[in-house]
Short mmCIF file of C-alpha atoms and ligand atoms in Angstrom, two decimals:
data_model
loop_
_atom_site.label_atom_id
_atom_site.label_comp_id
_atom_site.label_asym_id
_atom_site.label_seq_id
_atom_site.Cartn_x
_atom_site.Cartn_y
_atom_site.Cartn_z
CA UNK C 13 113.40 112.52 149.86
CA UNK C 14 116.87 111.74 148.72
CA UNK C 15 118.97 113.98 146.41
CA UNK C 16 121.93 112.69 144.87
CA UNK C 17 125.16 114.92 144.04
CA UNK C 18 126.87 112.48 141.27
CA UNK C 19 129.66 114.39 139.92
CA UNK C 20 132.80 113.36 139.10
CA UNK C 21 134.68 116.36 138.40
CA UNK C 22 133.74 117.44 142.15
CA UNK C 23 132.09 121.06 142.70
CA UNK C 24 134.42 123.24 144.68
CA UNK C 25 133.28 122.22 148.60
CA UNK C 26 131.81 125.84 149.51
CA UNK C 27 129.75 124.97 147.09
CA UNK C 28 128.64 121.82 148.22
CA UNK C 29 128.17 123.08 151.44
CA UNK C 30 125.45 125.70 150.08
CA UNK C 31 123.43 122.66 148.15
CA UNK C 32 124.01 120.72 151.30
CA UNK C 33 121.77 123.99 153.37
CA UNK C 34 119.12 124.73 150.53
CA UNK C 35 118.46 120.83 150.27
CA UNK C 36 118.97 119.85 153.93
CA UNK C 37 116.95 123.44 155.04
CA UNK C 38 113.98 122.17 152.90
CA UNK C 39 114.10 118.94 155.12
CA UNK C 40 115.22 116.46 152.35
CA UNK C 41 118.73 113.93 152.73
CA UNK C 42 121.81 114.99 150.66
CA UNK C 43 124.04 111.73 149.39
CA UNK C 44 127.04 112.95 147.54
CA UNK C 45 129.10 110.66 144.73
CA UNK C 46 132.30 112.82 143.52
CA UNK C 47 135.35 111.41 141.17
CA UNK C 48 133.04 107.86 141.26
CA UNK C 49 135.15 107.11 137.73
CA UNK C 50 133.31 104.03 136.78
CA UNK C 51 129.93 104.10 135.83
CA UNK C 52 129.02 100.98 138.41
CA UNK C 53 129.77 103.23 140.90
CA UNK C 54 126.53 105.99 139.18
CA UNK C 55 125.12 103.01 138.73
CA UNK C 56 124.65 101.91 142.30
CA UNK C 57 124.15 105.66 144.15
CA UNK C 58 121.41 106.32 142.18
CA UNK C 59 119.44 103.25 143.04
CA UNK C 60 117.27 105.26 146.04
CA UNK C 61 117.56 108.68 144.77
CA UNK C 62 114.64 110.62 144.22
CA UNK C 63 116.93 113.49 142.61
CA UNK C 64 120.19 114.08 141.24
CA UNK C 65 122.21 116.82 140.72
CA UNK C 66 125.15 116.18 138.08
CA UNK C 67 127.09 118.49 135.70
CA UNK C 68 128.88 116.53 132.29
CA UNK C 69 128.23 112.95 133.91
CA UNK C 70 126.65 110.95 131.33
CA UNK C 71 122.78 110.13 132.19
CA UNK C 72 121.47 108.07 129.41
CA UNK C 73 118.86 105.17 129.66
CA UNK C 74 120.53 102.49 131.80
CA UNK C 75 121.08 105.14 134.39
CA UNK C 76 117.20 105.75 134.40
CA UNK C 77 116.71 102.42 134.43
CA UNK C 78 119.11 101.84 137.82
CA UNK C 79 117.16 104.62 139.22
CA UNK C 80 113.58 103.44 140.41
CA UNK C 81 112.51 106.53 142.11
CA UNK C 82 114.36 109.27 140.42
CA UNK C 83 111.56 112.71 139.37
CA UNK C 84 114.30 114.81 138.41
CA UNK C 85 117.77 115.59 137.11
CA UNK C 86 119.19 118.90 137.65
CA UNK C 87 121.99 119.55 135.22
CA UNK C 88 124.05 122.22 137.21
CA UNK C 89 124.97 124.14 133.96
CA UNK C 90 124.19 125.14 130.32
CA UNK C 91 124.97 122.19 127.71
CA UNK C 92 122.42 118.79 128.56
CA UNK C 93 123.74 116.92 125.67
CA UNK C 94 125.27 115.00 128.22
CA UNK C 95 120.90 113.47 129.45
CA UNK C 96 119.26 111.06 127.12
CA UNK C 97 116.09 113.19 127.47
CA UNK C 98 113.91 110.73 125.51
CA UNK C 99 115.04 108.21 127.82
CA UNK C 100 114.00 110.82 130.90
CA UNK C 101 110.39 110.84 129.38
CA UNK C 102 109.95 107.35 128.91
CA UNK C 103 110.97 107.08 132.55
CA UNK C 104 108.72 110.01 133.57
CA UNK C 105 111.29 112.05 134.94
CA UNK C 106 112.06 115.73 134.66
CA UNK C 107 115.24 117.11 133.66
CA UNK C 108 116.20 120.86 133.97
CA UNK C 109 119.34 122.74 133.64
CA UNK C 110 120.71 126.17 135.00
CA UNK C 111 120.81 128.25 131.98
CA UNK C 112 123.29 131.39 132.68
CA UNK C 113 124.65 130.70 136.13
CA UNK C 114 128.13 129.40 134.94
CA UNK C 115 128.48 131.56 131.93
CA UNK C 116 130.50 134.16 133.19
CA UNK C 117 133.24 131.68 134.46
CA UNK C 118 133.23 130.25 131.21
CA UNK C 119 133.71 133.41 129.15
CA UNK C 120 136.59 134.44 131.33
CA UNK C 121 138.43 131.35 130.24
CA UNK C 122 137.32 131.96 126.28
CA UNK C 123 139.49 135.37 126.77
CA UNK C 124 142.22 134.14 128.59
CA UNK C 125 142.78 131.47 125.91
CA UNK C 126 142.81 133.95 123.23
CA UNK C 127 145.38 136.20 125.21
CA UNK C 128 147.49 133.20 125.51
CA UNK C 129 146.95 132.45 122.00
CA UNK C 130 147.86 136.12 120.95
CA UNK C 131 150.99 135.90 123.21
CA UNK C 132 152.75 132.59 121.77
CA UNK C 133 151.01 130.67 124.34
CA UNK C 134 153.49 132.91 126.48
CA UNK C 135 156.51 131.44 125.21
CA UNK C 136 158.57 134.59 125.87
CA UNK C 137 158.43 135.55 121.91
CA UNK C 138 157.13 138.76 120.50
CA UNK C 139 153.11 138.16 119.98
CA UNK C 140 150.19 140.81 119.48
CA UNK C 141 147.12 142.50 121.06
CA UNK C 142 143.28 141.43 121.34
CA UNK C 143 142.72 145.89 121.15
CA UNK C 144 141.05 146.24 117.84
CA UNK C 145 141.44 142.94 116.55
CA UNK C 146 137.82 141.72 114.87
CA UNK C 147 136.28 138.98 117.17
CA UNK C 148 133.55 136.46 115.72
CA UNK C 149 131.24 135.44 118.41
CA UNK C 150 129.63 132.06 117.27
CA UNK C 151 126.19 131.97 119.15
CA UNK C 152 125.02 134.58 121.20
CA UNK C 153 123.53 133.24 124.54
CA UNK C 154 124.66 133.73 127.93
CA UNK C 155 128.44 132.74 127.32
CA UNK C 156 128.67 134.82 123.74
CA UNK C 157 127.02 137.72 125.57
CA UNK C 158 129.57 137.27 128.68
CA UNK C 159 132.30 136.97 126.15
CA UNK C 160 131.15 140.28 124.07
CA UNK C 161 131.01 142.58 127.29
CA UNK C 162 134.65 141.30 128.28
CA UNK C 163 135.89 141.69 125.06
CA UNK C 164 134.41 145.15 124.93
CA UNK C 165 137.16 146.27 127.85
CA UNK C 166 139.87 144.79 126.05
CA UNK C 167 138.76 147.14 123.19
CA UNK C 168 138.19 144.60 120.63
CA UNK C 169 135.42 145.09 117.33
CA UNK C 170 133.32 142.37 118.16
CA UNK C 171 131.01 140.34 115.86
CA UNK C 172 128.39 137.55 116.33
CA UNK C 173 126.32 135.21 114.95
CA UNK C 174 123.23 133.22 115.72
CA UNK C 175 120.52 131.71 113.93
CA UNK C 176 118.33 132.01 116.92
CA UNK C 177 118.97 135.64 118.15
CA UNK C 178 117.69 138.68 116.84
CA UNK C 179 119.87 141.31 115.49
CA UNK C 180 118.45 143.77 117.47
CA UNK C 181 120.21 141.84 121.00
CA UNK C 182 123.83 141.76 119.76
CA UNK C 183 123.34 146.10 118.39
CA UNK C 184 121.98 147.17 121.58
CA UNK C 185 125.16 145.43 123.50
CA UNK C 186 127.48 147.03 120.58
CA UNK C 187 128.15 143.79 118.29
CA UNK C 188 127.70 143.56 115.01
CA UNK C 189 125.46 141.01 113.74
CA UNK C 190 126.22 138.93 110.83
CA UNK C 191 123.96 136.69 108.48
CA UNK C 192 125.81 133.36 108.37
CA UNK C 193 128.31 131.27 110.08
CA UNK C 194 130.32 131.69 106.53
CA UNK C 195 130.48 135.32 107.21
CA UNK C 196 131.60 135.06 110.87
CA UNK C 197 134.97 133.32 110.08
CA UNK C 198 135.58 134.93 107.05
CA UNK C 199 135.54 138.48 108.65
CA UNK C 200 136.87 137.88 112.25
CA UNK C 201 140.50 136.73 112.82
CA UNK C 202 139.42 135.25 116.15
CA UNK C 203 136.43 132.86 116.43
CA UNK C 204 134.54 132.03 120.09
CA UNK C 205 132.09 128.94 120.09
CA UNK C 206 129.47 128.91 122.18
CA UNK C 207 127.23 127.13 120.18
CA UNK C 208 125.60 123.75 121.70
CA UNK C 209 126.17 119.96 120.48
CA UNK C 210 123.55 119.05 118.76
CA UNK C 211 122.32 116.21 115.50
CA UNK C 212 122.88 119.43 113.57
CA UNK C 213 125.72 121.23 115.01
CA UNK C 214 128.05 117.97 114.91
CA UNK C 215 131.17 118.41 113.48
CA UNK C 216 129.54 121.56 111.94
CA UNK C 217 133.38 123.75 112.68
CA UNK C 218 134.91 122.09 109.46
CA UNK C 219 137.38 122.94 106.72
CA UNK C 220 135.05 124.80 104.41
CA UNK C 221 133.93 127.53 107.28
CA UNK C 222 137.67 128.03 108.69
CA UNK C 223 140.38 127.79 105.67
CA UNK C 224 138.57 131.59 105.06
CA UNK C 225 139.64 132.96 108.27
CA UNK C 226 141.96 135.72 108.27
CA UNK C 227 145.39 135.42 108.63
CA UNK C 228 146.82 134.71 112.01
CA UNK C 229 143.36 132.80 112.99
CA UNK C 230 142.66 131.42 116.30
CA UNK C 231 139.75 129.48 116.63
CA UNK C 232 138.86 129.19 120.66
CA UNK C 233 136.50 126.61 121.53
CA UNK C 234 134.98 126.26 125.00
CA UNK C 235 131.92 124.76 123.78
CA UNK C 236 131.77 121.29 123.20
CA UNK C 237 134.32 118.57 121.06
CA UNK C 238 131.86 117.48 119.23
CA UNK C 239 130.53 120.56 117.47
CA UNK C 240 134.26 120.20 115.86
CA UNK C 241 135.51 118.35 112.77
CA UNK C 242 138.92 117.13 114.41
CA UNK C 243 140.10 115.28 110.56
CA UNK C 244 139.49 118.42 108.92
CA UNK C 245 141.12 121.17 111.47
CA UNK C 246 143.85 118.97 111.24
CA UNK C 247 143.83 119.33 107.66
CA UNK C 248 144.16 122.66 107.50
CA UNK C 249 146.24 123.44 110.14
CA UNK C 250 148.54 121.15 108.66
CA UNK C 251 148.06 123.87 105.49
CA UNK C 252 147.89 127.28 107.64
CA UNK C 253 150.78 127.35 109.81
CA UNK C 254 149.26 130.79 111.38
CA UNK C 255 146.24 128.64 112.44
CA UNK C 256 145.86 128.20 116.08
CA UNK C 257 143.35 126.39 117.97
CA UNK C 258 142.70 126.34 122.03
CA UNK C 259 140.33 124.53 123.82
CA UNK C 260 139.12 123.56 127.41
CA UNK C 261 137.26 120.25 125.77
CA UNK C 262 140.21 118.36 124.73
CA UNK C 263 139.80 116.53 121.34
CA UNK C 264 139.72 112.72 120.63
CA UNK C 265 142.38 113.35 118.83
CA UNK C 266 144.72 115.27 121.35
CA UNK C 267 148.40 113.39 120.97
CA UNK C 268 148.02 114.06 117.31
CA UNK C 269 147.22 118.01 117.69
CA UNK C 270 149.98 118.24 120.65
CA UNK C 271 152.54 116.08 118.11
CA UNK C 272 151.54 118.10 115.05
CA UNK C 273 151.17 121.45 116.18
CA UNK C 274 153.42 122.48 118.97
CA UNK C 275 153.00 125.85 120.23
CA UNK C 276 149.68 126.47 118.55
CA UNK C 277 147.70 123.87 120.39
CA UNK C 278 146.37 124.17 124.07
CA UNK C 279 143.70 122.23 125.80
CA UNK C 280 143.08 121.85 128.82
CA UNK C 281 143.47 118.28 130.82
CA UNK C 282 139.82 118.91 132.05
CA UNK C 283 137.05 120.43 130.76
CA UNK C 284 137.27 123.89 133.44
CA UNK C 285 135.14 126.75 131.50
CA UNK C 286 133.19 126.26 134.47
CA UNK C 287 135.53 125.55 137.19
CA UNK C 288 135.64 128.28 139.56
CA UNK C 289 134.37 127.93 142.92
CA UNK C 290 131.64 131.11 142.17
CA UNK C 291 130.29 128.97 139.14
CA UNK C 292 129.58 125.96 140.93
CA UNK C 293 128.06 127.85 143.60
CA UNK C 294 125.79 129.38 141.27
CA UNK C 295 124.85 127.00 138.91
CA UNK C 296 124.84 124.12 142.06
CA UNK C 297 122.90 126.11 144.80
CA UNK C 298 120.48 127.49 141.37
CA UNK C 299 120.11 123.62 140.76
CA UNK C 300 119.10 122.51 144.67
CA UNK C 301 116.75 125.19 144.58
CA UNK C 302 115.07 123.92 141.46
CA UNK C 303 114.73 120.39 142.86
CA UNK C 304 112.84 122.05 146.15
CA UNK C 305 110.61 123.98 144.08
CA UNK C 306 110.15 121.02 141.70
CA UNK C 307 109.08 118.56 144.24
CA UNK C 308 107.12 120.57 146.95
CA UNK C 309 105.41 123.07 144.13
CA UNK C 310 105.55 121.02 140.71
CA UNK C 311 107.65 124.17 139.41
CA UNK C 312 109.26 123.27 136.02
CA UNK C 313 111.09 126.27 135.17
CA UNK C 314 113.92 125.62 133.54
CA UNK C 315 112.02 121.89 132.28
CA UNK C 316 114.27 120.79 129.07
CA UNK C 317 112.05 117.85 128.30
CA UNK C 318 108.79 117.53 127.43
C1 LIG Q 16 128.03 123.69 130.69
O1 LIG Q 16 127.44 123.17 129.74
O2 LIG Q 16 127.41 124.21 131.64
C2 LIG Q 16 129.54 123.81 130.68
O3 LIG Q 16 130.08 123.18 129.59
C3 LIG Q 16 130.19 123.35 131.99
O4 LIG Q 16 130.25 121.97 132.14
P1 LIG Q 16 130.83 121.31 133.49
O5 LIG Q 16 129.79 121.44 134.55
O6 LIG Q 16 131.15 119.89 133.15
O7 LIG Q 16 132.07 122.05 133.89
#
């Protein structure tokens, strides 16, 4: 039984090591792909795998195609926009992800952008406080509930929003829920997204749901690109000069937000929400365990297609 590590941004090794016990310990062969760049290279490793383990590495139908013997795909994180999970079924394999085990890592970075917003992206300048400043959580899973118990120490009056969560989640942690999206950015100077990419969530962040943010806005995304309408944040900040955005998903358009809007602009070269050596333990070691249980007892926790 051969399981495949294809990533190509590379877990930290300890990590690595740990997948390499749990899947080696349960007397199955690790192979391990990192920074393979072209998709060939996928291509090719995953011709005699039976499972793979990958984090944002595109899997779509070609891939399934390329792999003859591949059950399962482990998605070592949160967001599996990145599988073509019709193409999975109509391969018969099984794809799961690791809901939770990389959100803390994540919602460390969503704070630390906004106090490097807040601080003139430390430029030595006068800037302000996150204490008591109104924070809009947008989507309250495990990131937006990792971000609204960090948040809570930095004493900021936190908010959130989710069509899927009930009210009575986001009280009992101390947020405040709110009805809409609309209501969200019009009440909280800075926004968090944690919502997924989805048909319906694409390029849902537009002009119409930020231009009614408060003054001195920062919009932090550590979420996904897509979920954004690049044309249209460039449109207003072009507008609101008090408008700052910051992101670890850097945007197609990145020359033309670095050109346009020096020193309210930040991305990241990489996406690292979940870059820290305790994430990819977690979410890697929570995704070799997965495979085990899926192939000797037909577990499908975690299953994310039918
Ligand atoms: C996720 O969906 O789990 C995060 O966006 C992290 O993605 P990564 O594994 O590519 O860092």
């Amino acid at each position: 039984m051969k399981v495949l590590v294809a990533t190509d941004k590379p877990f930290a090794k300890v990590a690595v090591d740990g997948i390499r016990e749990v899947i080696e310990g349960a007397g199955f062969e690790l192979a391990l792909l990192e920074k393979y760049g072209e998709k060939a290279n996928l291509l090719a490793a995953v011709a005699d795998a039976d499972a793979i383990i990958i984090r944002s590495d595109v899997i779509d139908a070609e891939v399934f195609d390329a792999a003859k013997q591949l059950k399962i795909v482990v998605r070592a994180g949160a967001g599996y926009d990145n599988v073509d999970l019709a193409a999975a079924t109509a391969h018969g394999v099984c794809v799961m992800n690791t809901p939770g085990q990389n959100s803390n890592a994540v919602a460390e970075l969503a704070l630390g952008l906004m106090v490097y917003a807040v601080r003139n992206l430390y430029n030595g300048t006068s800037g302000s406080e996150l204490k008591g400043k109104k924070l809009g959580i947008h989507a309250y899973g495990n990131v937006g509930r990792n971000v609204a118990r960090i948040a809570k120490g930095f004493g900021m009056d936190i908010y959130a929003y989710d069509a899927y969560c009930p009210a009575e989640v986001m009280t009992a942690d101390g947020v405040t829920p709110v009805a809409s999206a609309k209501e969200l950015y019009e009440q909280c100077q800075i926004v968090s997204l944690h919502i997924p990419a989805t048909p319906e969530t694409k390029e849902s962040i537009n002009y119409a749901l930020l231009k009614d943010m408060p003054k001195g806005a920062v919009l932090v995304n550590t979420a996904r690109k897509e979920v954004i309408n690049e044309a249209e944040l460039i449109q207003l900040m072009e507008e609101r000069a008090d408008f700052k955005y910051m992101t670890d998903i850097m945007p197609a358009a990145d020359s033309k937000f670095t050109e346009l809007f020096a020193g309210r602009y930040f991305s990241t070269p990489k996406k690292m929400g979940a870059q820290t050596a305790e994430a990819n333990i977690n979410a890697g070691i929570a995704a070799a365990h997965q495979i085990v249980g899926f192939i000797k007892d037909g577990c499908e926790k975690f299953r994310v297609n039918k």
